[in-house]
Coordinates of C-alpha atoms in Angstrom, one line a residue:
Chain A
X1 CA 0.0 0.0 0.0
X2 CA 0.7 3.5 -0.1
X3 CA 2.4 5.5 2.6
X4 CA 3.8 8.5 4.0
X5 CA 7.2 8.0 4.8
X6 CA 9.1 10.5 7.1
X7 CA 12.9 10.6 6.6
X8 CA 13.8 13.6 8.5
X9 CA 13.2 17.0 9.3
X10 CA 11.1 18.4 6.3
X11 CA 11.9 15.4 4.7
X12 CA 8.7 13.0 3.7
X13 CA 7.6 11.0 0.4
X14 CA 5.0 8.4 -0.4
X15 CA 6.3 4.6 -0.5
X16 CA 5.4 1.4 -0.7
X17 CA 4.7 -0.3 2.8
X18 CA 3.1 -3.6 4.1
X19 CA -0.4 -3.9 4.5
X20 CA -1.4 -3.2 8.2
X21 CA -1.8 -5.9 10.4
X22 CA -4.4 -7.3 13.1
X23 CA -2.2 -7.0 16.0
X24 CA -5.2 -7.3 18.5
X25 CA -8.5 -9.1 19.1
X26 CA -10.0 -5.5 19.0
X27 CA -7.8 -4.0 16.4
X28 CA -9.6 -3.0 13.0
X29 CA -8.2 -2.4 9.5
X30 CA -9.6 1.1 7.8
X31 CA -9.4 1.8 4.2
X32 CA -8.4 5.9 4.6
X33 CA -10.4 7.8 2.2
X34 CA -9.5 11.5 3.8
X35 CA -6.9 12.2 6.0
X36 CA -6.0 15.9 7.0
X37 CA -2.3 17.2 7.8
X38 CA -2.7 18.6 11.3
X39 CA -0.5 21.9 13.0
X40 CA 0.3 19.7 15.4
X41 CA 2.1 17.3 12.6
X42 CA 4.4 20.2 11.7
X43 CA 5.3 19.3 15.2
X44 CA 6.9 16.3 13.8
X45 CA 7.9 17.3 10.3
X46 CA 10.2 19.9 11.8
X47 CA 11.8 17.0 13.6
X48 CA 10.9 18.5 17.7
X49 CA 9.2 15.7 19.0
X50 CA 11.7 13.4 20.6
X51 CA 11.7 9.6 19.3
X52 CA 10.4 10.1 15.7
X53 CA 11.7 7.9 13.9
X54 CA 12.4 7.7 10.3
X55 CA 10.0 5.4 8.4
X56 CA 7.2 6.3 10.6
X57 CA 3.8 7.5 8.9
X58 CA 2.0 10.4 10.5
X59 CA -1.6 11.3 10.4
X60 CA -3.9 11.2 13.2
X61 CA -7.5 12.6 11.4
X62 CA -8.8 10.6 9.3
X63 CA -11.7 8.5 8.4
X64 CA -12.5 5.7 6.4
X65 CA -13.8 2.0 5.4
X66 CA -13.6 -0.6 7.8
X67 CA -12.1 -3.6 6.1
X68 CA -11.3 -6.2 8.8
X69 CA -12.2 -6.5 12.3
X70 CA -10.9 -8.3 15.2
X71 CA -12.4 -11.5 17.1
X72 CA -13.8 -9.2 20.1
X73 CA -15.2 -6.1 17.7
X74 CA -18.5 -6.0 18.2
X75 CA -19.7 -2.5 17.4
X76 CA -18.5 -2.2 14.0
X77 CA -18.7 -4.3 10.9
X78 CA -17.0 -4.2 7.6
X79 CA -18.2 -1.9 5.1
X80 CA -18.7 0.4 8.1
X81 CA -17.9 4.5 6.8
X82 CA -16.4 5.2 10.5
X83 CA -14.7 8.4 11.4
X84 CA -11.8 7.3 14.2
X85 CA -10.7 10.3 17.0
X86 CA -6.9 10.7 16.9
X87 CA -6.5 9.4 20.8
X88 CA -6.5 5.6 21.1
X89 CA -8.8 4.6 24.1
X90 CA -9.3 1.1 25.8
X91 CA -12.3 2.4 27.4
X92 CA -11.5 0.9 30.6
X93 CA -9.0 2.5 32.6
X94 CA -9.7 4.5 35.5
X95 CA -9.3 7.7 32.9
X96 CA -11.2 6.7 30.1
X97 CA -14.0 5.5 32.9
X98 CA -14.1 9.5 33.4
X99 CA -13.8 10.3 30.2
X100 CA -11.1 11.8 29.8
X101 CA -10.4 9.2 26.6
X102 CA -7.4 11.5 25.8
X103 CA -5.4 10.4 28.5
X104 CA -6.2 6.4 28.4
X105 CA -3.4 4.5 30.3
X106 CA -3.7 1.4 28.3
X107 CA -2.5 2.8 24.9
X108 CA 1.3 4.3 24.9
X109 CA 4.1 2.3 27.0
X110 CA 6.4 4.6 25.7
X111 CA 5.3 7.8 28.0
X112 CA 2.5 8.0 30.7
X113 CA 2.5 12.1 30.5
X114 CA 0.5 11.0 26.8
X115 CA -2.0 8.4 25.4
X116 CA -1.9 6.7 22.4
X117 CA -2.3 8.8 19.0
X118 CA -2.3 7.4 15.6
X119 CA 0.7 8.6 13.8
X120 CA 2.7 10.8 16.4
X121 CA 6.3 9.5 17.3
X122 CA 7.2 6.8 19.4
X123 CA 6.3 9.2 22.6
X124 CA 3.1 8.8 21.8
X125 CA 2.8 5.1 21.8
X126 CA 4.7 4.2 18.0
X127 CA 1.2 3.3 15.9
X128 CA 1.6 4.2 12.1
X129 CA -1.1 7.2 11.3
X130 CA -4.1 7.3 8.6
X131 CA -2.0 9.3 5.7
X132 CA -2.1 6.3 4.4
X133 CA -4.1 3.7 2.1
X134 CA -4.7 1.6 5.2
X135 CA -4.1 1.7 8.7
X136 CA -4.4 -0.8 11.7
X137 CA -6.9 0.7 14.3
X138 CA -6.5 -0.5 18.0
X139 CA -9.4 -0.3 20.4
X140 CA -12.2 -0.7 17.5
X141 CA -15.0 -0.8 20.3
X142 CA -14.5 2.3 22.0
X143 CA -14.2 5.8 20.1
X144 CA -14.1 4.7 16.1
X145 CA -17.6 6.3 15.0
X146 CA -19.9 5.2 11.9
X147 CA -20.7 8.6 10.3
X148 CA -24.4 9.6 10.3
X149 CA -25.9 9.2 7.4
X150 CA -26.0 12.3 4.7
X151 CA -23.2 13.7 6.9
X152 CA -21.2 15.2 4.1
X153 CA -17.1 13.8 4.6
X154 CA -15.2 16.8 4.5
X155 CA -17.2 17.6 8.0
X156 CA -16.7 13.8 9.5
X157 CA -12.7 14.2 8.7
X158 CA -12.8 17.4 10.8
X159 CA -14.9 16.2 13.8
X160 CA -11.8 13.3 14.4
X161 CA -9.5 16.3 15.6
X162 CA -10.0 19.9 14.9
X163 CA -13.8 20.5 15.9
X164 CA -13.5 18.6 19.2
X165 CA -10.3 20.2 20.0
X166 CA -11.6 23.6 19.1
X167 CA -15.0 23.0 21.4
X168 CA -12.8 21.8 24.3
X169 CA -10.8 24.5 23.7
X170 CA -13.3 27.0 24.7
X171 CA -15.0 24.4 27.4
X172 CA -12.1 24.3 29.1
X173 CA -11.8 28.0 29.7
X174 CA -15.0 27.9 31.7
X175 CA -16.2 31.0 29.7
X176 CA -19.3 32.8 31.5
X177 CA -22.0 34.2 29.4
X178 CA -20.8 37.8 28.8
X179 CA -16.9 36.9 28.9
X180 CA -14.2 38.3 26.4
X181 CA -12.5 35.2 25.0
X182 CA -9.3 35.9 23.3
X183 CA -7.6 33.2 20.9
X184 CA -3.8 32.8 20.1
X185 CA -3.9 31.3 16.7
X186 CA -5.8 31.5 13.3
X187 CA -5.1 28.0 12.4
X188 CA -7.7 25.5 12.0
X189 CA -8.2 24.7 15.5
X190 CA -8.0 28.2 16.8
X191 CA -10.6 29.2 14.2
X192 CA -13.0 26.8 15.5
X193 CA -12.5 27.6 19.0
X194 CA -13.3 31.1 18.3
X195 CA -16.1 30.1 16.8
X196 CA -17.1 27.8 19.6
X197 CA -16.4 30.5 22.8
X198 CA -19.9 31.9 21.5
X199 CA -21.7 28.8 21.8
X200 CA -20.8 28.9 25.7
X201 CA -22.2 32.5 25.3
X202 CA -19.3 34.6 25.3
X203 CA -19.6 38.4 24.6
X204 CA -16.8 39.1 22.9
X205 CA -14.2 37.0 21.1
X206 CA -10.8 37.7 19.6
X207 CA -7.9 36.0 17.8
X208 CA -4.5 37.2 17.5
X209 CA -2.2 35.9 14.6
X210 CA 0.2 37.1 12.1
X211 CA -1.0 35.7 8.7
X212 CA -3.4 38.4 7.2
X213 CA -5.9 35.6 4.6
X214 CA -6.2 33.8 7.9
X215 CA -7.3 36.8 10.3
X216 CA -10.2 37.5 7.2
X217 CA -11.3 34.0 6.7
X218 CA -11.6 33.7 10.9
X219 CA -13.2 37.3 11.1
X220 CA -16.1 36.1 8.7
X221 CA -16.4 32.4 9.7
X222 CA -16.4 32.9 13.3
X223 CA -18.0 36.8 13.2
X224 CA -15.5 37.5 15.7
X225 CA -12.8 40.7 15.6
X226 CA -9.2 39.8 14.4
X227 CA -5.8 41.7 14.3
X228 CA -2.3 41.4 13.5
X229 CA 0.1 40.8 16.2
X230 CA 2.8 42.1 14.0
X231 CA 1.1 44.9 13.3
X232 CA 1.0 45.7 17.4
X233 CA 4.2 47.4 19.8
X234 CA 2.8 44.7 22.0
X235 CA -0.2 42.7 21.9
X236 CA -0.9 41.7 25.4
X237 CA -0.9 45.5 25.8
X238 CA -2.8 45.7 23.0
X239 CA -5.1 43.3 25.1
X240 CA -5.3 44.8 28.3
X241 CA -6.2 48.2 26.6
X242 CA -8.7 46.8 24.2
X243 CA -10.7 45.2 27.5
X244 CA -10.4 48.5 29.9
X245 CA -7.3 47.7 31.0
X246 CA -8.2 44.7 32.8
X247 CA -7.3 41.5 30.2
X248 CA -9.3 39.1 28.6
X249 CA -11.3 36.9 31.3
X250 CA -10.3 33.8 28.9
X251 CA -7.2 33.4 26.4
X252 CA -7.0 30.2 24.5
X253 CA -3.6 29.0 23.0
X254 CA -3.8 27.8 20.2
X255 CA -1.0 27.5 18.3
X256 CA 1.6 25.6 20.4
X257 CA 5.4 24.8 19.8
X258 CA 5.8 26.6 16.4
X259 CA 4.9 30.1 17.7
X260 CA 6.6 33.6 16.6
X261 CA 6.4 36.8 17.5
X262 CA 9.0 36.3 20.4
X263 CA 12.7 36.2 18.9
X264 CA 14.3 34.3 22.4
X265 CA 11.6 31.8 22.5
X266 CA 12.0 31.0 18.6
X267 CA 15.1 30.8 19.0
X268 CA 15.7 28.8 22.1
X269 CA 12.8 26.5 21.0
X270 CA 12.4 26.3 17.5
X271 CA 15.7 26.3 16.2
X272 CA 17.8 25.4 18.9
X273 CA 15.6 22.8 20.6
X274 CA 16.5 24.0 24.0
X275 CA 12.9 23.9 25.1
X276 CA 9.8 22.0 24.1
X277 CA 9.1 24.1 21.5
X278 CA 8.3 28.2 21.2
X279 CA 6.5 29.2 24.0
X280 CA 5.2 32.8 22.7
X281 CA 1.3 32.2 22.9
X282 CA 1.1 30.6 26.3
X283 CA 3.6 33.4 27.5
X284 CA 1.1 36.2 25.8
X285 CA -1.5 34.0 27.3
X286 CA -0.5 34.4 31.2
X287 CA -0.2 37.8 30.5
X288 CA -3.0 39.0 28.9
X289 CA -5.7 37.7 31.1
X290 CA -7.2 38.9 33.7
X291 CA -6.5 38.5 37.1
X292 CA -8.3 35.2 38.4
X293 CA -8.5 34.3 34.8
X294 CA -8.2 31.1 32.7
X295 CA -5.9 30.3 30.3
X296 CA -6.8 27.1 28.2
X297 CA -4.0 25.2 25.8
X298 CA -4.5 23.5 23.7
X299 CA -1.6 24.3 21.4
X300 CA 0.7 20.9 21.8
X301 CA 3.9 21.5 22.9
X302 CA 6.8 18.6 23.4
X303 CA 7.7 16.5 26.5
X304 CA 10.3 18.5 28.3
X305 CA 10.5 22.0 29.4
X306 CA 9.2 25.5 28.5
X307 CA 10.2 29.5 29.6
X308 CA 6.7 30.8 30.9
X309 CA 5.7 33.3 33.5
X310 CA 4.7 30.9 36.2
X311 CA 5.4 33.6 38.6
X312 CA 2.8 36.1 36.8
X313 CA 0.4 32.8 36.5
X314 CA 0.8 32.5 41.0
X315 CA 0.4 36.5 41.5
X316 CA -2.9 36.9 39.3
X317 CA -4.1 33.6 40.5
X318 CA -5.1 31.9 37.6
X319 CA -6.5 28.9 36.1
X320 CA -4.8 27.1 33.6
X321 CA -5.9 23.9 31.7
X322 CA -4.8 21.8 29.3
X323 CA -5.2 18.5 27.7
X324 CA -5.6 16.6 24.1
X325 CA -9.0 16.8 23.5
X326 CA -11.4 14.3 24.3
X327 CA -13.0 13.4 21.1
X328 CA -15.4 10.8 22.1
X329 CA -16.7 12.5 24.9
X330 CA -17.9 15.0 22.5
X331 CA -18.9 13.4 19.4
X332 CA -22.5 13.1 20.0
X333 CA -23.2 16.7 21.1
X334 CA -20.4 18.0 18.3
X335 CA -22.5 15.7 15.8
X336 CA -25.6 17.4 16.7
X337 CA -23.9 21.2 16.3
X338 CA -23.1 20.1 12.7
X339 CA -26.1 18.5 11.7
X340 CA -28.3 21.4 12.2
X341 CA -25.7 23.4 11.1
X342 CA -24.6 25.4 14.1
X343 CA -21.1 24.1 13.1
X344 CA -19.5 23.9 9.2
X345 CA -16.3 22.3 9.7
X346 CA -15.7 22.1 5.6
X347 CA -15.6 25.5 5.1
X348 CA -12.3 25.2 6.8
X349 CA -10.8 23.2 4.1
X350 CA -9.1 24.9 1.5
X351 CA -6.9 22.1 -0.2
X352 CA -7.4 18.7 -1.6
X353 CA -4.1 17.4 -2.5
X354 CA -3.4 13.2 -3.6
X355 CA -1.8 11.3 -0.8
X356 CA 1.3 10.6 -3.7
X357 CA 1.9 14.2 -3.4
X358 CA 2.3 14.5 0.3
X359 CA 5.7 16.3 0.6
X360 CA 4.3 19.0 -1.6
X361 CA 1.4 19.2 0.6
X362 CA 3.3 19.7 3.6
X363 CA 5.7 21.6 1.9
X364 CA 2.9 24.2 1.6
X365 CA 0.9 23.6 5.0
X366 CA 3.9 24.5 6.8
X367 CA 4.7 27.5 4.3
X368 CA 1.6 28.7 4.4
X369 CA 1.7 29.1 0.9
X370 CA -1.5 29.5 -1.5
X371 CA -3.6 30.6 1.9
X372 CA -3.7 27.2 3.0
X373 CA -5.7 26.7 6.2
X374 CA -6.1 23.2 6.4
X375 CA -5.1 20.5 3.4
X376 CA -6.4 17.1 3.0
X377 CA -5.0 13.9 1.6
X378 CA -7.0 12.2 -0.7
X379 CA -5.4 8.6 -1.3
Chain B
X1 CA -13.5 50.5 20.6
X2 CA -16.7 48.7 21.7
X3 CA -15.8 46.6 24.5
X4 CA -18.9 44.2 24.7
X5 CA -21.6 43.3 21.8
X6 CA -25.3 42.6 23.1
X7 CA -27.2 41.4 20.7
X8 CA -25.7 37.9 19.6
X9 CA -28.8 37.0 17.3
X10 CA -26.8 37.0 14.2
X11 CA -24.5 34.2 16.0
X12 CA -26.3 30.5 15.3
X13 CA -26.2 28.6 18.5
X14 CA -25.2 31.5 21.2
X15 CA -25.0 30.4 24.3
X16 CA -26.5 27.0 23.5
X17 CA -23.9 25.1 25.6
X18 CA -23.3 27.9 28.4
X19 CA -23.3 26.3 31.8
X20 CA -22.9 28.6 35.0
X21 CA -21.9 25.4 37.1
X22 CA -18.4 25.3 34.5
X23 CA -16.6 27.3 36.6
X24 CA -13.6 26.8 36.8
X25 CA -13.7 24.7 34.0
X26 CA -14.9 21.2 32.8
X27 CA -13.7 18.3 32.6
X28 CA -12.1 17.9 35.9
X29 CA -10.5 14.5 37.2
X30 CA -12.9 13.3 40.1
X31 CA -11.7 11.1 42.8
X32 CA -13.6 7.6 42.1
X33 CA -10.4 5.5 44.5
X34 CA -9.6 3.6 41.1
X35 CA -6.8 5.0 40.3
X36 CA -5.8 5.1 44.0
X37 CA -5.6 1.7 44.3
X38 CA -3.5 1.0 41.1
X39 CA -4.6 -1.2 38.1
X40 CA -7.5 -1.8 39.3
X41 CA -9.4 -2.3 36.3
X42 CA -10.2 -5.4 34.0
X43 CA -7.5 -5.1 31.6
X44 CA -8.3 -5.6 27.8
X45 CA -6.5 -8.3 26.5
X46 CA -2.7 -7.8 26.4
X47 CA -1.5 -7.6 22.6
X48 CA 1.6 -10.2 21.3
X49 CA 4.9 -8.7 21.8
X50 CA 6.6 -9.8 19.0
X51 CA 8.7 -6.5 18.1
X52 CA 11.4 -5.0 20.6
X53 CA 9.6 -2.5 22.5
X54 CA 10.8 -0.1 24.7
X55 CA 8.3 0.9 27.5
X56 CA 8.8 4.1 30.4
X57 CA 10.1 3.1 33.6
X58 CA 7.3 5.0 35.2
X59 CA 5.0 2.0 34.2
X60 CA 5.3 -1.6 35.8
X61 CA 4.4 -2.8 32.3
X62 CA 3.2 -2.9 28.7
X63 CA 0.1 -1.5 27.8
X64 CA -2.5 -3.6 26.2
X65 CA -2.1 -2.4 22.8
X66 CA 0.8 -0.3 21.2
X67 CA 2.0 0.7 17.4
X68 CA 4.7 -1.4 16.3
X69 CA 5.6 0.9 13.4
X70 CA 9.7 1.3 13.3
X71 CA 11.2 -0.7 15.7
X72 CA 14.6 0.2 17.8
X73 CA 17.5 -0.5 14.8
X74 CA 21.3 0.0 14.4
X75 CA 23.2 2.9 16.4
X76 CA 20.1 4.8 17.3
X77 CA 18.4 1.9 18.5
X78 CA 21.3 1.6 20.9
X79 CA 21.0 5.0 21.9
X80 CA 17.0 5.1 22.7
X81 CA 17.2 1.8 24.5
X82 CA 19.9 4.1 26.8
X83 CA 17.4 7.0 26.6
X84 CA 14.5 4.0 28.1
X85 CA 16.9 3.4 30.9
X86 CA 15.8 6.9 32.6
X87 CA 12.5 8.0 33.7
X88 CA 10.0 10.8 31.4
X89 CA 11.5 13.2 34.5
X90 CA 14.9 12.9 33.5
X91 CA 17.1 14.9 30.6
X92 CA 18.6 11.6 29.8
X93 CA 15.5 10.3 28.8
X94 CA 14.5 13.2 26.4
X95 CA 18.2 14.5 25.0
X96 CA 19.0 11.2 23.8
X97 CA 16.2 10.8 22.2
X98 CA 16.5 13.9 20.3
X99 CA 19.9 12.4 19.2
X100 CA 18.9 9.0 18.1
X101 CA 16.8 11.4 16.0
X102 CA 19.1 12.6 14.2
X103 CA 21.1 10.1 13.9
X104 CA 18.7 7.9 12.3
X105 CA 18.0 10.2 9.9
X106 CA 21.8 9.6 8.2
X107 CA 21.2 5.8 8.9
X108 CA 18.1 6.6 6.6
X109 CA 20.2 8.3 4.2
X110 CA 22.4 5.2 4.2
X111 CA 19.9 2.6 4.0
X112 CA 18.3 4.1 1.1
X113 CA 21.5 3.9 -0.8
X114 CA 22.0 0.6 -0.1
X115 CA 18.7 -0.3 -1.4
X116 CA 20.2 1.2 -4.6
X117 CA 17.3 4.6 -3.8
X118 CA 19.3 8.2 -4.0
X119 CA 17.0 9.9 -2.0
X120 CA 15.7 12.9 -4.0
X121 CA 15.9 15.8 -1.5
X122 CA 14.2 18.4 -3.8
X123 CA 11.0 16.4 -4.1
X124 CA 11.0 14.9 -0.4
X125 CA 11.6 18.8 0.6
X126 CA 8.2 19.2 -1.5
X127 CA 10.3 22.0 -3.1
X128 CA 8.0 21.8 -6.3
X129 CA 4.5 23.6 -3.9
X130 CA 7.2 26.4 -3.1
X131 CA 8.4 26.9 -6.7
X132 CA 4.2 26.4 -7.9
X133 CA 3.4 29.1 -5.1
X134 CA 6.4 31.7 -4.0
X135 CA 8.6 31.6 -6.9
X136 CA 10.7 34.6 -5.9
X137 CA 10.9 33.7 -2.6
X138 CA 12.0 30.2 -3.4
X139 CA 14.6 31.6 -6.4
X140 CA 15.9 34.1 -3.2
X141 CA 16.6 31.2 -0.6
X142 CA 18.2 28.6 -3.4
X143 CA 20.4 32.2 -4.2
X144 CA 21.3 32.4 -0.6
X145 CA 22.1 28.8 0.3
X146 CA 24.4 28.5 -3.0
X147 CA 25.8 31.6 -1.6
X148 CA 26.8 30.4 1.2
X149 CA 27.6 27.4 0.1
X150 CA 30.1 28.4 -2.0
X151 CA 31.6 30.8 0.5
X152 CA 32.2 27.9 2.9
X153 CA 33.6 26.1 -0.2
X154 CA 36.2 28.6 -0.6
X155 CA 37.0 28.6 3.0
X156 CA 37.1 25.1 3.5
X157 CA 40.0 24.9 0.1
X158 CA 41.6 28.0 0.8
X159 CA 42.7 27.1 4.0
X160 CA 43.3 23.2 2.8
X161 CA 45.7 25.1 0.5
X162 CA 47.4 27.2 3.1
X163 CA 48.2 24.3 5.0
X164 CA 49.4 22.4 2.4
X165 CA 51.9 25.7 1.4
X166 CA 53.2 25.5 5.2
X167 CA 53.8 22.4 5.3

């Protein structure tokens, strides 16, 4: 089959690989028929996530035809049209039992700080990803998802990553009806938690980013304000003077280890590795919120350490949550938002590229070239 | 600047999923005791290891399923089975890692060869979207990198040469 094939830092191509497996009595095989390229892949294309290693295939949103199933799958059948969520969930742990499915214990040996995602590095448990022809899909019972039917494809593709991520996003900064939500990040995830902060009734909702076709497409998709951080002296005092001087009662970060805007922390953790990654949005994020604020991340940063203002974070007593999002938790009431249209995750998508040209396609994700927001695979 | 809108009627689904009671924020980890007391729970049924697997020393064991995709191999193999020696908490875990990065990515290089496959840089940089899209830009950075190149070129000879002279 088909495969992407990472061979180093901004180094992929398509090759032949063997046909995925049944490792597992609840293991399925899927038949990809979209698979999106993620921010957080540029992670791993940029070669900053420890232990990814070459010949690994990434891709962690995707959805497709079932095409095998295990002995102990019960809940699915071949010929099923199933979206699958990017965390890999047994269902049973003590986590999942709460469901928080994004932090399953029975999914990654490698690292307990992370559960199981398809396609991303060794840290996070080793399992080839969906930008692919086929891929083997552990835990077939729990989160895989048939897709409702008439629910177009381009929207079930987005609801494996971006929308949940988006919606817990803004969840998870406990906005208050009324609130001023600000989001670091035009990206596809920060778009769609922009767009989500109003659903938990916030009154006012900004995003700060740098790239100007984004800021517009956000500005009319989400009917939120947007600005230019490079078009600022500062924008968390931008920030505090737009909200009366007192900060935003939310800021949402998401944009994660490939920040700019800060030359130290791209330096120390973009090119020189020295950290997890650049810190810039969940920096801007301590400091632009208000006192007894929340700051939610969602931007994915690596496993080791970051420069933040943990100091400022104590003094103005905040709240700050993270966490991969917690896709099946949220599918049924995410479902519902897009079939009666309150959500329109395809108008996010702006490329359709073949899974044989996958280097180009990253090539111009991580560019930004041709105002690409978010590109999908088509094997 | 307007500080707050109030009338959200042009906004599908305002407020819709506004809950007073999320404050601070859901979801939060309750205490059930089953985590307190370990693996408590029925286990799904433990996958065939049947590739070498490396697992963090802040588990007793294997989880029940994992990907099997690349498999520790040659010198950076050795050097993540040394990195699996030291706990998530520790530099030596990470840093090592990071290493065994990059240097699997010349034992890439090198396998490819051997398997008679040049790899083709340009195309694996997906150079052709950035010649298709930013043209200039792309003509500007290939100007620059031969630039340097070729400075370093001359460096590298010229002092080659000056040695040779002294000697």
């Amino acid at each position: 089959m088909l495969a992407m094939d990472y061979r180093g830092p901004k180094r992929v191509r398509v090759t032949q690989k063997p046909m995925p497996e049944i490792k597992h009595p609840q293991d399925a095989i899927v038949r990809v028929t979209r698979s999106c390229i993620c921010g957080s892949d540029l992670h791993l294309y940029n070669g900053n996530v420890p232990d990814t290693r070459v010949g690994s295939t990434f891709g962690h949103e995707f959805i497709g035809v079932v095409e095998e199933i295990g002995s102990e799958v019960t809940k699915l059948k071949v010929g099923d049209q199933v979206l699958v969520p990017f965390n890999i969930a047994c269902g049973q742990c003590a986590f999942c039992k709460q469901g928080l499915f994004g932090n399953c214990h029975e999914s990654n040996p490698e690292a307990t700080a992370v559960g199981g995602i398809f396609g991303y590095s060794h840290t996070a448990g080793g399992y080839n990803g969906g930008q692919a022809e086929y891929v083997r899909v552990p835990y077939a019972n729990v989160s895989p998802t048939v897709i409702p039917e008439g629910m177009d494809l381009d929207d079930a593709v987005l609801l494996t990553d971006v929308v949940p991520t988006g919606y817990q996003a803004a969840e998870m900064g406990g906005i208050q009806p009324g609130d001023t939500v600000v989001v670091f990040g035009a990206g596809p995830v920060g778009i769609m938690a922009a767009k989500c902060s109003w659903l938990f009734g916030a009154g006012r909702v900004i995003v700060i980013d740098q790239l100007d076709y984004r800021l517009e497409f956000v500005r009319n998709y989400a009917q939120c304000e947007a600005y230019n951080f490079k078009e600022m002296e500062d924008p968390v005092l931008f920030i505090k003077k737009t909200t009366d001087w007192m900060g935003a009662d939310v800021v949402i970060d998401a944009v994660g280890a490939e920040a700019a805007g800060n030359t130290m922390q791209t330096i120390t953790g973009r090119k020189l590795l020295l950290q997890a990654g650049s810190a810039t949005a969940v920096h801007w994020a301590i400091n632009s919120v208000k006192k007894g604020g929340t700051v939610s991340i969602v931007g994915v940063y690596g496993p080791t350490d970051n420069l933040i203002p943990i100091g400022n974070a104590l003094n103005k007593g905040l709240t700050i949550r993270g966490n991969q999002a917690s896709v099946k938790r949220l599918l049924p009431r995410l479902i519902e938002h897009v079939q009666n249209g309150t959500l329109n995750p395809k108008a996010l998508i702006t490329h359709r590229v073949p899974l044989k040209e996958v280097a180009e396609a990253y090539r111009m994700f991580s560019a930004k070239l041709d105002n690409c927001i978010k590109p999908v695979l088509i094997p | 600047m307007e500080n707050t809108a109030k009338d959200y009627s042009h906004i599908k689904g305002w407020g819709i999923d506004a809950d007073p009671k999320n404050d601070p924020t859901y979801p939060m980890k309750h205490r059930t005791n089953e985590e307190h007391k370990g693996y408590s729970w029925e286990r799904p049924t433990q996958q065939q290891i049947d590739v070498e697997l490396l697992h963090s020393i802040e588990r007793p064991n294997v989880t029940a399923v994992f990907g099997t995709s690349v498999p520790p191999s040659g010198l950076s193999g050795m050097i993540r089975r040394f990195a699996f020696k030291y706990s998530e908490n520790s530099y030596l875990h990470w840093l090592p890692l990071i290493v065994a990065d990059r240097v699997n990515v010349v034992e890439g290089i090198v396998d490819d060869i051997q398997q008679g496959h040049f790899p083709n840089i340009f195309a694996e940089k997906g150079y052709k979207a950035e010649w298709k899209h930013n043209r200039m830009g792309f003509i500007q950075k290939m100007v620059v990198i031969g630039a340097l190149t070729a400075a370093a070129v001359i460096v590298i000879t010229h002092k080659d040469s000056k040695s040779e002279n002294d000697d």
